Coordinates of C-alpha atoms in Angstrom, one line a residue:
X1 CA 129.7 24.8 -23.9
X2 CA 129.2 24.4 -28.0
X3 CA 129.3 27.6 -30.1
X4 CA 126.2 26.5 -31.1
X5 CA 124.6 26.7 -27.7
X6 CA 125.7 30.2 -26.7
X7 CA 124.1 31.5 -29.9
X8 CA 120.8 30.1 -28.6
X9 CA 121.4 31.3 -25.3
X10 CA 121.9 35.2 -26.6
X11 CA 118.4 34.2 -28.5
X12 CA 116.8 33.7 -25.7
X13 CA 117.6 36.9 -23.7
X14 CA 116.9 38.8 -26.6
X15 CA 113.2 37.5 -26.8
X16 CA 112.9 37.8 -23.1
X17 CA 114.1 40.9 -23.0
X18 CA 111.6 42.5 -26.3
X19 CA 108.8 40.8 -24.4
X20 CA 109.1 43.1 -21.4
X21 CA 110.0 46.3 -23.3
X22 CA 106.8 45.8 -25.2
X23 CA 104.5 44.7 -21.9
X24 CA 106.6 47.7 -20.2
X25 CA 105.1 49.9 -23.7
X26 CA 101.9 48.7 -23.5
X27 CA 101.6 49.5 -19.5
X28 CA 101.1 46.0 -18.1
X29 CA 103.0 46.1 -14.6
X30 CA 103.2 42.9 -12.9
X31 CA 101.3 42.1 -9.5
X32 CA 104.2 42.8 -7.5
X33 CA 105.6 46.0 -8.7
X34 CA 102.3 47.3 -8.4
X35 CA 101.4 49.6 -5.0
X36 CA 99.0 48.0 -2.5
X37 CA 95.9 49.5 -2.4
X38 CA 95.5 50.1 1.5
X39 CA 98.8 52.0 1.9
X40 CA 97.8 56.0 2.8
X41 CA 100.0 58.1 0.2
X42 CA 101.1 61.5 2.0
X43 CA 98.8 64.2 2.7
X44 CA 95.7 62.1 2.6
X45 CA 93.2 62.9 5.2
X46 CA 94.1 59.3 6.6
X47 CA 97.8 60.8 7.3
X48 CA 96.3 64.2 8.6
X49 CA 94.2 62.7 11.5
X50 CA 97.2 59.8 12.7
X51 CA 99.0 63.2 12.5
X52 CA 96.4 64.6 14.9
X53 CA 96.2 61.8 17.4
X54 CA 100.0 62.1 17.5
X55 CA 100.3 65.4 18.5
X56 CA 97.3 65.0 21.4
X57 CA 98.7 62.2 23.1
X58 CA 102.1 63.8 23.2
X59 CA 100.3 67.4 24.6
X60 CA 98.9 65.5 27.2
X61 CA 102.2 63.7 28.3
X62 CA 104.2 67.0 28.3
X63 CA 100.8 68.6 30.3
X64 CA 100.5 65.7 32.6
X65 CA 105.0 66.5 33.3
X66 CA 104.9 70.1 33.5
X67 CA 101.4 70.0 35.9
X68 CA 103.7 67.7 37.8
X69 CA 106.6 69.7 37.8
X70 CA 104.7 72.8 38.3
X71 CA 102.6 70.9 41.5
X72 CA 106.7 70.4 43.0
X73 CA 108.0 73.3 42.6
X74 CA 105.0 75.0 44.6
X75 CA 105.7 73.0 47.2
X76 CA 109.1 74.1 47.2
X77 CA 107.8 77.3 47.6
X78 CA 105.4 76.6 50.8
X79 CA 108.4 75.2 52.0
X80 CA 110.3 78.3 51.5
X81 CA 108.2 80.1 52.3
X82 CA 107.1 78.9 56.0
X83 CA 111.3 78.2 56.4
X84 CA 112.3 82.1 55.2
X85 CA 109.0 83.1 58.2
X86 CA 110.5 80.9 60.5
X87 CA 113.6 82.8 59.9
X88 CA 112.6 86.0 59.9
X89 CA 110.7 85.5 63.4
X90 CA 114.0 84.1 64.4
X91 CA 115.4 87.3 63.4
X92 CA 113.2 89.7 66.0
X93 CA 113.2 88.1 68.8
X94 CA 117.5 88.4 68.1
X95 CA 116.7 91.7 67.5
X96 CA 114.8 92.0 70.5
X97 CA 117.1 90.0 72.6
X98 CA 119.8 92.6 71.6
X99 CA 118.0 95.9 72.2
X100 CA 117.5 94.3 75.8
X101 CA 120.9 93.5 76.0
X102 CA 122.3 97.0 74.8
X103 CA 120.1 98.1 77.2
X104 CA 120.9 96.4 80.3
X105 CA 125.1 96.8 78.6
X106 CA 123.8 101.0 79.1
X107 CA 122.5 100.4 82.6
X108 CA 125.5 98.1 83.6
X109 CA 128.3 100.9 82.1
X110 CA 126.4 103.6 83.7
X111 CA 126.9 102.3 86.8
X112 CA 130.1 101.6 86.7
X113 CA 131.2 105.0 85.3
X114 CA 129.1 106.6 88.0
X115 CA 131.1 104.3 91.2
X116 CA 134.0 105.0 89.2
X117 CA 133.5 108.6 89.2
X118 CA 132.7 108.3 92.7
X119 CA 135.9 106.3 93.2
X120 CA 138.3 109.2 92.6
X121 CA 135.9 111.5 93.6
X122 CA 137.1 110.1 97.2
X123 CA 140.2 109.7 96.5
X124 CA 140.9 113.2 95.6
X125 CA 139.4 114.1 98.8
X126 CA 141.3 111.2 100.0
X127 CA 144.6 113.1 99.1
X128 CA 143.4 116.2 99.6
X129 CA 142.5 115.4 103.5
X130 CA 145.6 113.2 103.9
X131 CA 148.1 116.3 102.7
X132 CA 146.1 118.3 105.3
X133 CA 146.7 116.2 108.0
X134 CA 150.2 114.8 107.4
X135 CA 152.1 117.1 109.7
X136 CA 150.3 115.8 112.3
X137 CA 150.3 112.1 111.6
X138 CA 152.2 110.2 114.2
X139 CA 150.9 106.8 114.3
X140 CA 153.0 103.8 114.3
X141 CA 154.1 102.2 111.2
X142 CA 151.9 99.3 109.9
X143 CA 151.7 95.9 111.7
X144 CA 152.5 92.8 109.5
X145 CA 149.8 91.0 107.9
X146 CA 149.5 88.1 111.2
X147 CA 148.6 89.5 114.4
X148 CA 148.1 87.8 118.0
X149 CA 146.5 89.3 120.7
X150 CA 149.1 90.7 122.6
X151 CA 150.5 92.7 119.9
X152 CA 146.6 93.6 118.4
X153 CA 146.3 95.3 122.0
X154 CA 150.1 96.8 121.9
X155 CA 149.1 98.4 118.4
X156 CA 145.9 99.7 120.2
X157 CA 147.2 101.5 123.1
X158 CA 150.1 103.2 121.1
X159 CA 148.0 104.2 119.1
X160 CA 145.5 105.6 121.2
X161 CA 148.2 107.1 124.1
X162 CA 149.8 109.0 120.1
X163 CA 146.5 110.4 118.8
X164 CA 145.3 111.9 122.7
X165 CA 149.1 113.3 123.1
X166 CA 148.7 115.1 119.3
X167 CA 145.4 116.2 120.0
X168 CA 144.2 116.8 123.2
X169 CA 146.8 120.5 122.4
X170 CA 143.7 121.2 120.6
X171 CA 140.9 120.4 122.2
X172 CA 138.2 123.1 121.4
X173 CA 136.1 123.9 125.1
X174 CA 132.7 123.9 124.8
X175 CA 130.3 125.6 127.2
X176 CA 128.5 123.5 129.5
X177 CA 127.2 120.3 128.4
X178 CA 125.1 119.7 131.3
X179 CA 121.5 119.6 131.1
X180 CA 121.0 121.2 134.9
X181 CA 123.9 123.6 134.1
X182 CA 120.7 125.0 131.3
X183 CA 117.2 123.0 131.3
X184 CA 115.6 124.7 128.6
X185 CA 118.6 124.9 126.3
X186 CA 117.5 126.1 123.0
X187 CA 117.0 122.8 120.2
X188 CA 117.8 122.5 116.6
X189 CA 116.3 119.6 115.1
X190 CA 117.4 118.7 111.8
X191 CA 116.6 116.0 109.7
X192 CA 117.0 115.6 105.8
X193 CA 113.8 115.2 103.3
X194 CA 114.2 112.8 100.3
X195 CA 110.4 111.2 99.0
X196 CA 108.9 111.7 102.2
X197 CA 105.7 112.9 101.3
X198 CA 104.2 109.9 102.7
X199 CA 105.2 110.1 105.8
X200 CA 106.7 114.2 106.7
X201 CA 103.3 114.4 108.3
X202 CA 103.5 111.4 110.5
X203 CA 107.0 112.6 111.4
X204 CA 105.8 116.3 112.0
X205 CA 103.2 114.7 114.5
X206 CA 105.6 112.7 116.8
X207 CA 107.6 116.1 116.8
X208 CA 104.5 117.4 118.0
X209 CA 104.4 115.4 120.4
X210 CA 107.4 116.0 122.4
X211 CA 107.2 117.5 125.8
X212 CA 110.1 119.9 125.5
X213 CA 109.1 123.7 125.6
X214 CA 108.3 124.5 121.6
X215 CA 109.1 127.7 122.3
X216 CA 113.1 126.5 122.4
X217 CA 112.7 124.2 119.9
X218 CA 113.6 125.1 115.8
X219 CA 113.8 123.4 112.8
X220 CA 115.6 122.6 109.8
X221 CA 114.3 120.6 106.8
X222 CA 116.7 120.0 103.5
X223 CA 114.9 118.3 100.6
X224 CA 117.0 116.3 98.3
X225 CA 116.7 115.2 94.9
X226 CA 112.7 113.9 95.6
X227 CA 110.4 112.8 93.4
X228 CA 107.3 112.7 95.0
X229 CA 105.5 116.7 96.3
X230 CA 107.8 116.9 99.2
X231 CA 108.7 120.4 99.0
X232 CA 105.1 121.8 98.3
X233 CA 104.1 119.4 101.4
X234 CA 106.0 121.2 103.1
X235 CA 106.1 124.4 102.2
X236 CA 102.3 124.2 102.4
X237 CA 103.0 123.7 105.8
X238 CA 104.9 126.0 107.2
X239 CA 102.8 128.8 108.8
X240 CA 101.4 126.1 110.9
X241 CA 105.0 124.7 112.4
X242 CA 106.3 128.4 112.3
X243 CA 103.1 129.5 115.0
X244 CA 104.3 126.9 117.0
X245 CA 107.7 126.6 117.5
X246 CA 111.0 128.9 117.6
X247 CA 112.0 129.0 114.0
X248 CA 111.6 126.9 111.2
X249 CA 113.3 126.7 108.0
X250 CA 112.8 124.5 104.7
X251 CA 116.3 124.2 102.3
X252 CA 115.9 122.2 99.1
X253 CA 119.0 121.6 97.0
X254 CA 119.2 118.6 94.1
X255 CA 122.2 116.6 93.8
X256 CA 120.6 114.7 90.4
X257 CA 121.3 111.1 92.6
X258 CA 118.4 108.8 92.8
X259 CA 118.1 105.4 94.0
X260 CA 114.6 103.2 94.5
X261 CA 113.9 101.4 97.9
X262 CA 115.6 99.1 97.6
X263 CA 118.7 99.9 96.3
X264 CA 119.6 102.3 98.5
X265 CA 120.9 99.3 101.2
X266 CA 123.0 98.2 98.3
X267 CA 126.8 97.8 99.2
X268 CA 127.6 98.7 95.9
X269 CA 125.4 102.1 95.7
X270 CA 126.8 103.0 99.7
X271 CA 129.8 105.1 98.9
X272 CA 127.6 107.3 96.8
X273 CA 125.3 107.2 99.4
X274 CA 126.5 108.2 101.8
X275 CA 128.5 111.1 99.7
X276 CA 125.2 112.6 99.4
X277 CA 123.7 112.2 102.2
X278 CA 126.8 114.3 104.4
X279 CA 126.9 117.1 102.1
X280 CA 122.8 117.3 102.8
X281 CA 123.6 117.2 106.0
X282 CA 126.5 119.3 106.6
X283 CA 124.2 121.8 104.0
X284 CA 121.2 121.4 106.7
X285 CA 123.7 122.1 109.3
X286 CA 125.5 125.8 107.7
X287 CA 122.2 127.4 106.7
X288 CA 120.2 126.8 109.7
X289 CA 122.2 126.8 112.7
X290 CA 122.0 130.3 114.7
X291 CA 122.9 130.4 118.5
X292 CA 121.1 127.1 119.3
X293 CA 123.1 124.9 121.9
X294 CA 122.5 121.7 120.4
X295 CA 121.4 119.6 117.5
X296 CA 119.8 117.1 117.2
X297 CA 119.1 115.2 114.2
X298 CA 116.8 113.0 113.5
X299 CA 115.4 110.9 110.8
X300 CA 111.9 111.5 109.2
X301 CA 110.8 107.8 108.8
X302 CA 110.8 106.8 112.6
X303 CA 108.2 104.8 113.4
X304 CA 108.4 105.9 116.9
X305 CA 110.7 107.9 120.0
X306 CA 109.3 108.9 123.4
X307 CA 107.9 112.0 124.2
X308 CA 111.0 113.0 126.5
X309 CA 113.0 112.0 123.8
X310 CA 115.6 114.9 124.3
X311 CA 115.2 114.9 128.0
X312 CA 116.6 111.2 127.9
X313 CA 119.3 112.8 125.6
X314 CA 120.6 115.7 127.1
X315 CA 120.7 113.5 131.0
X316 CA 123.8 111.9 130.5
X317 CA 125.6 115.5 130.0
X318 CA 127.3 114.2 127.3
X319 CA 128.5 116.5 124.2
X320 CA 127.7 113.6 121.6
X321 CA 124.8 111.3 122.7
X322 CA 123.0 109.1 120.1
X323 CA 120.0 106.7 121.2
X324 CA 119.7 102.5 120.4
X325 CA 117.4 102.8 116.4
X326 CA 115.8 99.6 116.9
X327 CA 113.7 97.4 114.5
X328 CA 110.2 97.1 117.1
X329 CA 111.0 97.8 120.9
X330 CA 112.9 95.1 122.7
X331 CA 113.6 93.9 119.1
X332 CA 117.3 93.8 116.8
X333 CA 119.4 96.7 116.4
X334 CA 118.7 99.1 112.8
X335 CA 121.2 101.6 112.9
X336 CA 124.4 99.4 112.7
X337 CA 126.7 102.6 112.6
X338 CA 127.2 102.9 116.1
X339 CA 130.1 100.9 117.3
X340 CA 132.9 100.5 119.4
X341 CA 136.6 99.7 118.3
X342 CA 138.5 96.8 119.4
X343 CA 142.2 96.1 119.9
X344 CA 141.9 93.4 116.5
X345 CA 139.6 96.0 114.5
X346 CA 142.6 98.8 115.3
X347 CA 145.1 96.4 114.4
X348 CA 143.2 95.1 111.2
X349 CA 143.0 99.3 109.8
X350 CA 146.8 99.6 110.5
X351 CA 147.0 97.7 107.8
X352 CA 144.8 99.3 104.9
X353 CA 145.6 102.3 102.7
X354 CA 144.4 105.2 104.1
X355 CA 141.8 105.8 101.7
X356 CA 140.6 102.8 102.3
X357 CA 136.5 103.0 103.1
X358 CA 134.9 100.6 105.1
X359 CA 131.5 100.2 106.0
X360 CA 130.1 98.5 109.2
X361 CA 128.0 95.7 109.0
X362 CA 128.5 94.9 105.2
X363 CA 130.7 92.0 105.2
X364 CA 132.1 91.1 101.7
X365 CA 135.7 91.2 101.2
X366 CA 135.9 94.9 100.9
X367 CA 134.3 95.1 104.1
X368 CA 135.0 92.1 106.2
X369 CA 134.0 91.7 109.7
X370 CA 136.9 93.0 111.8
X371 CA 135.5 92.3 115.5
X372 CA 133.9 95.5 115.8
X373 CA 131.4 95.5 119.2
X374 CA 127.7 96.6 118.0
X375 CA 124.5 96.9 120.1
X376 CA 123.2 94.3 118.1
X377 CA 126.1 91.5 118.9
X378 CA 126.4 92.4 122.4
X379 CA 122.4 91.7 123.6
X380 CA 124.8 92.9 127.0
X381 CA 126.6 96.0 125.8
X382 CA 126.4 98.2 127.8
X383 CA 124.3 96.1 130.7
X384 CA 124.1 97.8 133.9
X385 CA 125.4 101.1 132.3
X386 CA 123.7 104.5 131.5
X387 CA 125.9 105.2 128.9
X388 CA 128.7 103.6 127.1
X389 CA 131.4 104.8 124.9
X390 CA 131.5 104.4 121.2
X391 CA 134.0 105.5 118.0
X392 CA 131.3 106.1 115.3
X393 CA 127.6 106.8 115.6
X394 CA 124.2 106.6 113.1
X395 CA 122.5 109.8 112.7
X396 CA 119.3 107.9 113.1
X397 CA 118.8 109.8 116.6
X398 CA 122.0 112.3 117.5
X399 CA 122.2 115.0 120.2
X400 CA 125.4 117.0 119.3
X401 CA 126.4 119.9 121.1
X402 CA 126.7 122.8 118.8
X403 CA 129.7 124.1 120.0
X404 CA 130.8 121.3 118.5
X405 CA 130.0 122.0 114.8
X406 CA 130.8 125.1 115.0
X407 CA 134.3 124.1 116.0
X408 CA 134.1 122.2 112.3
X409 CA 132.7 118.7 113.7
X410 CA 130.5 117.9 110.6
X411 CA 130.1 114.7 108.0
X412 CA 132.8 113.8 105.9
X413 CA 131.9 113.0 102.2
X414 CA 135.5 111.6 101.9
X415 CA 137.0 108.7 104.0
X416 CA 138.3 109.9 107.3
X417 CA 140.3 107.8 109.2
X418 CA 138.2 105.0 106.7
X419 CA 134.7 106.4 107.4
X420 CA 132.4 108.1 106.2
X421 CA 129.1 110.6 107.0
X422 CA 127.9 109.9 110.6
X423 CA 130.4 107.1 110.9
X424 CA 132.7 109.9 110.3
X425 CA 131.6 112.2 112.4
X426 CA 132.1 109.7 115.3
X427 CA 135.4 109.2 114.4
X428 CA 136.4 112.9 113.8
X429 CA 134.7 113.5 117.2
X430 CA 137.2 111.2 118.7
X431 CA 139.8 113.3 116.7
X432 CA 138.9 116.1 118.2
X433 CA 139.0 114.5 121.7
X434 CA 135.1 114.0 122.5
X435 CA 134.3 110.5 122.5
X436 CA 131.0 109.9 121.4
X437 CA 128.2 108.0 123.9
X438 CA 125.5 106.0 123.2
X439 CA 122.0 104.8 125.3
X440 CA 121.6 101.2 124.6
X441 CA 118.3 101.0 126.5
X442 CA 117.0 104.4 125.2
X443 CA 114.9 102.4 122.0
X444 CA 113.7 104.7 119.2
X445 CA 111.9 102.1 116.5
X446 CA 112.6 103.0 112.6
X447 CA 110.1 101.8 109.5

């Protein structure tokens, strides 16, 4: 561009600049530069209303979200409360179950302690008795575990022969056992009682029907560990009884040993129960025996015995005689303590420790069947005979010559030849040289 053109362009820009300056100074603004007439200004009423509307919309949204979250939280809390209640109920149930198990455990532990104490007591008494008998014990050596029939018979024969040799030298002499020598001999009837309130009067009525002269009958009763009114009832009947009989004595001795009616026949309690019963009988015997010739042991819960019971027991003229105690006349045998040894049972016992206790009628691992002869197992046992020889007796209806008791025959409360109580008495009588006899056809009914 020429110099002239440049100058012309500068002049044009200068004019325009001057025009703009004048326009600005005169207050004129061009349309594009003016703010729009419809745009609300900050702080105006329009912007305040918009702010309020926005704020309200935001609060509702937050409130809705909070209400939803609160509802969810309430539902979760309700579920947790329900689960907590169920857990507390389960805890209560478990606590109750734990208490029941604790009580059961306590009961079982008490029974274990009692059984252990009884076993220890029996062992101590057995050891003492073994020491006392050791000098005279000449039984043959222990037989092998397997014994054939001939060996069993030989063992039985050797045992019986040696025993008789040992004992016959010291066999006590007793007065004539025959009924004919003293047909009205004085009789002492002994009966232990325990919780017998319901049947004691019936029992005394049966005694009253005996046709043996009451002036020759003495009665001894021992009440032990009764939880009913047995003692008070018998005590109230004493004046009437004493007016009928030669004498009546009432003894009370508690052993703090209690069993239910169902428990008394369970195998596990028999050692302790029979030991306590043996002690009861011995105390009763020592307290009541005076000058009587015979002692008749009777259970209080007998349902029936004949009025001539005493005469029938005296008739065989034997020092120890036992009746057949049954469940019903002509029915099954109740008392399994009256039995007869066999070669098989004798051979079995030769293998046992000295203090091993055997209980007949309980077929367990501790007392397995051994070929014992019971009235029950042999319908023709004693058939055609008035009496049969026995090696052990029950005491449900048992007649014993009083002199044998005076010479020391009693009811052992520890294992004597593996037996206890009345079975032990039978074995002790055999050891003294007086074998018991049974009357299979004289039946006495037990409740």
